[in-house]
Amino acid sequence: MGKKTLGLKLLELRQQHNLTQKQLCESLNLGRSTYSYFETGSRTPDIDALLLIARYYNITIEELVPSSNLKSYSTTQQSNDHLLDIQIVHH
């Protein structure tokens, strides 16, 4: 079996947590259509969105992004400081 794409990983995580796109997007404060594009691979989330999603699922970005895609993301931002500013609402 081939490597998972980011979109497939996002879909699987959401389904494993029994969430609809609407529920997840309300918790993350993301637009549902934007998130839908992430799952279908039509758009790639920026580093801020990746941090938000990874934090929601309590995983690292490395666990979220397939290793073949990880090189395309810049992690030069001060991630630890940024994570403290992220507020997630669980319903």
GROMACS .gro file of N, CA and C in nm:
model
  273
    1MET      N    1   0.084  -0.118   0.000
    1MET     CA    2   0.000   0.000   0.000
    1MET      C    3   0.088   0.124   0.000
    2GLY      N    4   0.051   0.228  -0.076
    2GLY     CA    5   0.130   0.350  -0.086
    2GLY      C    6   0.122   0.434   0.040
    3LYS      N    7   0.205   0.536   0.040
    3LYS     CA    8   0.205   0.628   0.154
    3LYS      C    9   0.076   0.707   0.157
    4LYS      N   10   0.030   0.737   0.278
    4LYS     CA   11  -0.092   0.815   0.293
    4LYS      C   12  -0.066   0.961   0.258
    5THR      N   13  -0.166   1.021   0.199
    5THR     CA   14  -0.158   1.164   0.174
    5THR      C   15  -0.206   1.237   0.300
    6LEU      N   16  -0.174   1.364   0.307
    6LEU     CA   17  -0.219   1.445   0.419
    6LEU      C   18  -0.371   1.447   0.425
    7GLY      N   19  -0.435   1.463   0.309
    7GLY     CA   20  -0.581   1.467   0.306
    7GLY      C   21  -0.644   1.341   0.360
    8LEU      N   22  -0.590   1.227   0.323
    8LEU     CA   23  -0.641   1.099   0.373
    8LEU      C   24  -0.619   1.087   0.523
    9LYS      N   25  -0.505   1.132   0.570
    9LYS     CA   26  -0.477   1.129   0.714
    9LYS      C   27  -0.576   1.216   0.790
   10LEU      N   28  -0.606   1.335   0.737
   10LEU     CA   29  -0.703   1.423   0.802
   10LEU      C   30  -0.841   1.359   0.806
   11LEU      N   31  -0.881   1.299   0.697
   11LEU     CA   32  -1.011   1.231   0.690
   11LEU      C   33  -1.017   1.116   0.791
   12GLU      N   34  -0.914   1.034   0.794
   12GLU     CA   35  -0.912   0.920   0.887
   12GLU      C   36  -0.917   0.965   1.033
   13LEU      N   37  -0.839   1.067   1.066
   13LEU     CA   38  -0.840   1.117   1.204
   13LEU      C   39  -0.979   1.167   1.244
   14ARG      N   40  -1.040   1.243   1.155
   14ARG     CA   41  -1.173   1.296   1.184
   14ARG      C   42  -1.274   1.183   1.203
   15GLN      N   43  -1.269   1.085   1.116
   15GLN     CA   44  -1.362   0.973   1.126
   15GLN      C   45  -1.335   0.888   1.250
   16GLN      N   46  -1.209   0.869   1.285
   16GLN     CA   47  -1.175   0.792   1.405
   16GLN      C   48  -1.229   0.859   1.532
   17HIS      N   49  -1.242   0.990   1.527
   17HIS     CA   50  -1.293   1.064   1.641
   17HIS      C   51  -1.444   1.092   1.629
   18ASN      N   52  -1.507   1.026   1.531
   18ASN     CA   53  -1.652   1.037   1.510
   18ASN      C   54  -1.700   1.182   1.501
   19LEU      N   55  -1.628   1.260   1.422
   19LEU     CA   56  -1.661   1.401   1.405
   19LEU      C   57  -1.708   1.428   1.263
   20THR      N   58  -1.802   1.518   1.250
   20THR     CA   59  -1.836   1.569   1.118
   20THR      C   60  -1.739   1.684   1.088
   21GLN      N   61  -1.731   1.721   0.962
   21GLN     CA   62  -1.647   1.837   0.929
   21GLN      C   63  -1.698   1.960   1.003
   22LYS      N   64  -1.828   1.974   1.011
   22LYS     CA   65  -1.887   2.090   1.079
   22LYS      C   66  -1.844   2.095   1.225
   23GLN      N   67  -1.852   1.983   1.296
   23GLN     CA   68  -1.814   1.979   1.437
   23GLN      C   69  -1.667   2.015   1.455
   24LEU      N   70  -1.583   1.953   1.374
   24LEU     CA   71  -1.440   1.978   1.385
   24LEU      C   72  -1.408   2.124   1.355
   25CYS      N   73  -1.466   2.176   1.250
   25CYS     CA   74  -1.436   2.313   1.208
   25CYS      C   75  -1.484   2.415   1.310
   26GLU      N   76  -1.595   2.387   1.376
   26GLU     CA   77  -1.641   2.476   1.483
   26GLU      C   78  -1.542   2.477   1.598
   27SER      N   79  -1.488   2.361   1.633
   27SER     CA   80  -1.389   2.353   1.741
   27SER      C   81  -1.258   2.422   1.705
   28LEU      N   82  -1.220   2.411   1.577
   28LEU     CA   83  -1.093   2.469   1.532
   28LEU      C   84  -1.106   2.613   1.485
   29ASN      N   85  -1.229   2.659   1.472
   29ASN     CA   86  -1.256   2.792   1.418
   29ASN      C   87  -1.202   2.805   1.275
   30LEU      N   88  -1.226   2.701   1.196
   30LEU     CA   89  -1.189   2.699   1.054
   30LEU      C   90  -1.316   2.692   0.971
   31GLY      N   91  -1.311   2.745   0.852
   31GLY     CA   92  -1.425   2.732   0.761
   31GLY      C   93  -1.437   2.588   0.714
   32ARG      N   94  -1.562   2.538   0.707
   32ARG     CA   95  -1.581   2.399   0.667
   32ARG      C   96  -1.535   2.376   0.524
   33SER      N   97  -1.560   2.469   0.436
   33SER     CA   98  -1.518   2.450   0.297
   33SER      C   99  -1.365   2.446   0.287
   34THR      N  100  -1.298   2.528   0.366
   34THR     CA  101  -1.151   2.526   0.367
   34THR      C  102  -1.101   2.391   0.413
   35TYR      N  103  -1.159   2.340   0.522
   35TYR     CA  104  -1.115   2.211   0.574
   35TYR      C  105  -1.146   2.099   0.475
   36SER      N  106  -1.259   2.109   0.408
   36SER     CA  107  -1.295   2.010   0.306
   36SER      C  108  -1.189   2.005   0.197
   37TYR      N  109  -1.139   2.122   0.157
   37TYR     CA  110  -1.031   2.127   0.058
   37TYR      C  111  -0.905   2.058   0.110
   38PHE      N  112  -0.878   2.070   0.239
   38PHE     CA  113  -0.762   2.001   0.298
   38PHE      C  114  -0.778   1.850   0.284
   39GLU      N  115  -0.897   1.800   0.316
   39GLU     CA  116  -0.920   1.655   0.311
   39GLU      C  117  -0.915   1.601   0.169
   40THR      N  118  -0.962   1.678   0.073
   40THR     CA  119  -0.962   1.630  -0.066
   40THR      C  120  -0.828   1.652  -0.134
   41GLY      N  121  -0.740   1.729  -0.071
   41GLY     CA  122  -0.610   1.756  -0.130
   41GLY      C  123  -0.611   1.872  -0.227
   42SER      N  124  -0.724   1.942  -0.237
   42SER     CA  125  -0.732   2.057  -0.327
   42SER      C  126  -0.650   2.174  -0.276
   43ARG      N  127  -0.635   2.182  -0.145
   43ARG     CA  128  -0.552   2.285  -0.081
   43ARG      C  129  -0.465   2.219   0.025
   44THR      N  130  -0.354   2.282   0.052
   44THR     CA  131  -0.263   2.233   0.155
   44THR      C  132  -0.268   2.330   0.273
   45PRO      N  133  -0.290   2.279   0.394
   45PRO     CA  134  -0.295   2.367   0.510
   45PRO      C  135  -0.160   2.435   0.533
   46ASP      N  136  -0.164   2.560   0.578
   46ASP     CA  137  -0.039   2.627   0.614
   46ASP      C  138   0.006   2.576   0.751
   47ILE      N  139   0.122   2.620   0.793
   47ILE     CA  140   0.181   2.570   0.918
   47ILE      C  141   0.091   2.600   1.038
   48ASP      N  142   0.023   2.715   1.037
   48ASP     CA  143  -0.066   2.748   1.148
   48ASP      C  144  -0.182   2.650   1.157
   49ALA      N  145  -0.241   2.617   1.043
   49ALA     CA  146  -0.351   2.522   1.042
   49ALA      C  147  -0.303   2.383   1.084
   50LEU      N  148  -0.184   2.344   1.040
   50LEU     CA  149  -0.129   2.214   1.080
   50LEU      C  150  -0.108   2.207   1.231
   51LEU      N  151  -0.055   2.314   1.286
   51LEU     CA  152  -0.035   2.318   1.432
   51LEU      C  153  -0.168   2.307   1.506
   52LEU      N  154  -0.267   2.378   1.456
   52LEU     CA  155  -0.399   2.376   1.517
   52LEU      C  156  -0.460   2.236   1.514
   53ILE      N  157  -0.453   2.172   1.399
   53ILE     CA  158  -0.509   2.038   1.383
   53ILE      C  159  -0.432   1.936   1.466
   54ALA      N  160  -0.300   1.942   1.463
   54ALA     CA  161  -0.219   1.849   1.541
   54ALA      C  162  -0.247   1.864   1.690
   55ARG      N  163  -0.257   1.987   1.734
   55ARG     CA  164  -0.285   2.013   1.876
   55ARG      C  165  -0.423   1.958   1.914
   56TYR      N  166  -0.521   1.974   1.828
   56TYR     CA  167  -0.655   1.924   1.854
   56TYR      C  168  -0.653   1.773   1.878
   57TYR      N  169  -0.581   1.701   1.793
   57TYR     CA  170  -0.575   1.555   1.803
   57TYR      C  171  -0.466   1.508   1.900
   58ASN      N  172  -0.394   1.602   1.959
   58ASN     CA  173  -0.288   1.570   2.055
   58ASN      C  174  -0.180   1.482   1.990
   59ILE      N  175  -0.140   1.523   1.870
   59ILE     CA  176  -0.033   1.455   1.798
   59ILE      C  177   0.067   1.559   1.750
   60THR      N  178   0.183   1.513   1.704
   60THR     CA  179   0.283   1.604   1.650
   60THR      C  180   0.255   1.629   1.501
   61ILE      N  181   0.314   1.733   1.449
   61ILE     CA  182   0.301   1.759   1.306
   61ILE      C  183   0.363   1.644   1.228
   62GLU      N  184   0.470   1.587   1.280
   62GLU     CA  185   0.534   1.474   1.213
   62GLU      C  186   0.440   1.355   1.201
   63GLU      N  187   0.353   1.337   1.300
   63GLU     CA  188   0.255   1.229   1.294
   63GLU      C  189   0.141   1.262   1.198
   64LEU      N  190   0.115   1.389   1.181
   64LEU     CA  191   0.007   1.433   1.095
   64LEU      C  192   0.045   1.436   0.948
   65VAL      N  193   0.162   1.486   0.919
   65VAL     CA  194   0.205   1.505   0.780
   65VAL      C  195   0.290   1.386   0.737
   66PRO      N  196   0.251   1.320   0.629
   66PRO     CA  197   0.333   1.210   0.578
   66PRO      C  198   0.476   1.258   0.553
   67SER      N  199   0.574   1.176   0.585
   67SER     CA  200   0.715   1.217   0.578
   67SER      C  201   0.754   1.269   0.441
   68SER      N  202   0.694   1.218   0.336
   68SER     CA  203   0.728   1.264   0.201
   68SER      C  204   0.682   1.409   0.179
   69ASN      N  205   0.584   1.454   0.255
   69ASN     CA  206   0.533   1.591   0.241
   69ASN      C  207   0.593   1.687   0.342
   70LEU      N  208   0.658   1.635   0.444
   70LEU     CA  209   0.706   1.718   0.554
   70LEU      C  210   0.809   1.820   0.509
   71LYS      N  211   0.887   1.787   0.408
   71LYS     CA  212   0.989   1.879   0.361
   71LYS      C  213   0.931   2.009   0.308
   72SER      N  214   0.806   2.008   0.264
   72SER     CA  215   0.748   2.127   0.205
   72SER      C  216   0.700   2.228   0.308
   73TYR      N  217   0.705   2.194   0.434
   73TYR     CA  218   0.661   2.285   0.539
   73TYR      C  219   0.780   2.345   0.610
   74SER      N  220   0.772   2.473   0.632
   74SER     CA  221   0.877   2.542   0.706
   74SER      C  222   0.843   2.538   0.854
   75THR      N  223   0.935   2.489   0.932
   75THR     CA  224   0.913   2.485   1.076
   75THR      C  225   1.006   2.583   1.147
   76THR      N  226   1.045   2.687   1.076
   76THR     CA  227   1.135   2.785   1.136
   76THR      C  228   1.063   2.881   1.229
   77GLN      N  229   0.931   2.877   1.229
   77GLN     CA  230   0.855   2.961   1.320
   77GLN      C  231   0.877   2.911   1.462
   78GLN      N  232   0.855   2.997   1.556
   78GLN     CA  233   0.871   2.956   1.694
   78GLN      C  234   0.745   2.882   1.737
   79SER      N  235   0.745   2.753   1.708
   79SER     CA  236   0.626   2.671   1.726
   79SER      C  237   0.580   2.665   1.871
   80ASN      N  238   0.673   2.649   1.963
   80ASN     CA  239   0.634   2.634   2.102
   80ASN      C  240   0.561   2.758   2.153
   81ASP      N  241   0.611   2.876   2.121
   81ASP     CA  242   0.544   2.998   2.162
   81ASP      C  243   0.408   3.009   2.096
   82HIS      N  244   0.401   2.970   1.970
   82HIS     CA  245   0.276   2.981   1.895
   82HIS      C  246   0.170   2.886   1.953
   83LEU      N  247   0.210   2.768   1.993
   83LEU     CA  248   0.114   2.671   2.046
   83LEU      C  249   0.045   2.723   2.171
   84LEU      N  250   0.115   2.804   2.248
   84LEU     CA  251   0.055   2.858   2.368
   84LEU      C  252  -0.060   2.953   2.336
   85ASP      N  253  -0.058   3.011   2.216
   85ASP     CA  254  -0.162   3.105   2.177
   85ASP      C  255  -0.283   3.036   2.116
   86ILE      N  256  -0.275   2.908   2.089
   86ILE     CA  257  -0.385   2.836   2.024
   86ILE      C  258  -0.484   2.791   2.131
   87GLN      N  259  -0.608   2.824   2.108
   87GLN     CA  260  -0.712   2.785   2.201
   87GLN      C  261  -0.811   2.698   2.127
   88ILE      N  262  -0.833   2.580   2.178
   88ILE     CA  263  -0.922   2.484   2.111
   88ILE      C  264  -1.043   2.462   2.199
   89VAL      N  265  -1.158   2.461   2.138
   89VAL     CA  266  -1.283   2.441   2.210
   89VAL      C  267  -1.332   2.300   2.179
   90HIS      N  268  -1.340   2.216   2.280
   90HIS     CA  269  -1.395   2.081   2.264
   90HIS      C  270  -1.542   2.085   2.306
   91HIS      N  271  -1.626   2.024   2.225
   91HIS     CA  272  -1.770   2.020   2.257
   91HIS      C  273  -1.804   1.889   2.319
   0.00000   0.00000   0.00000
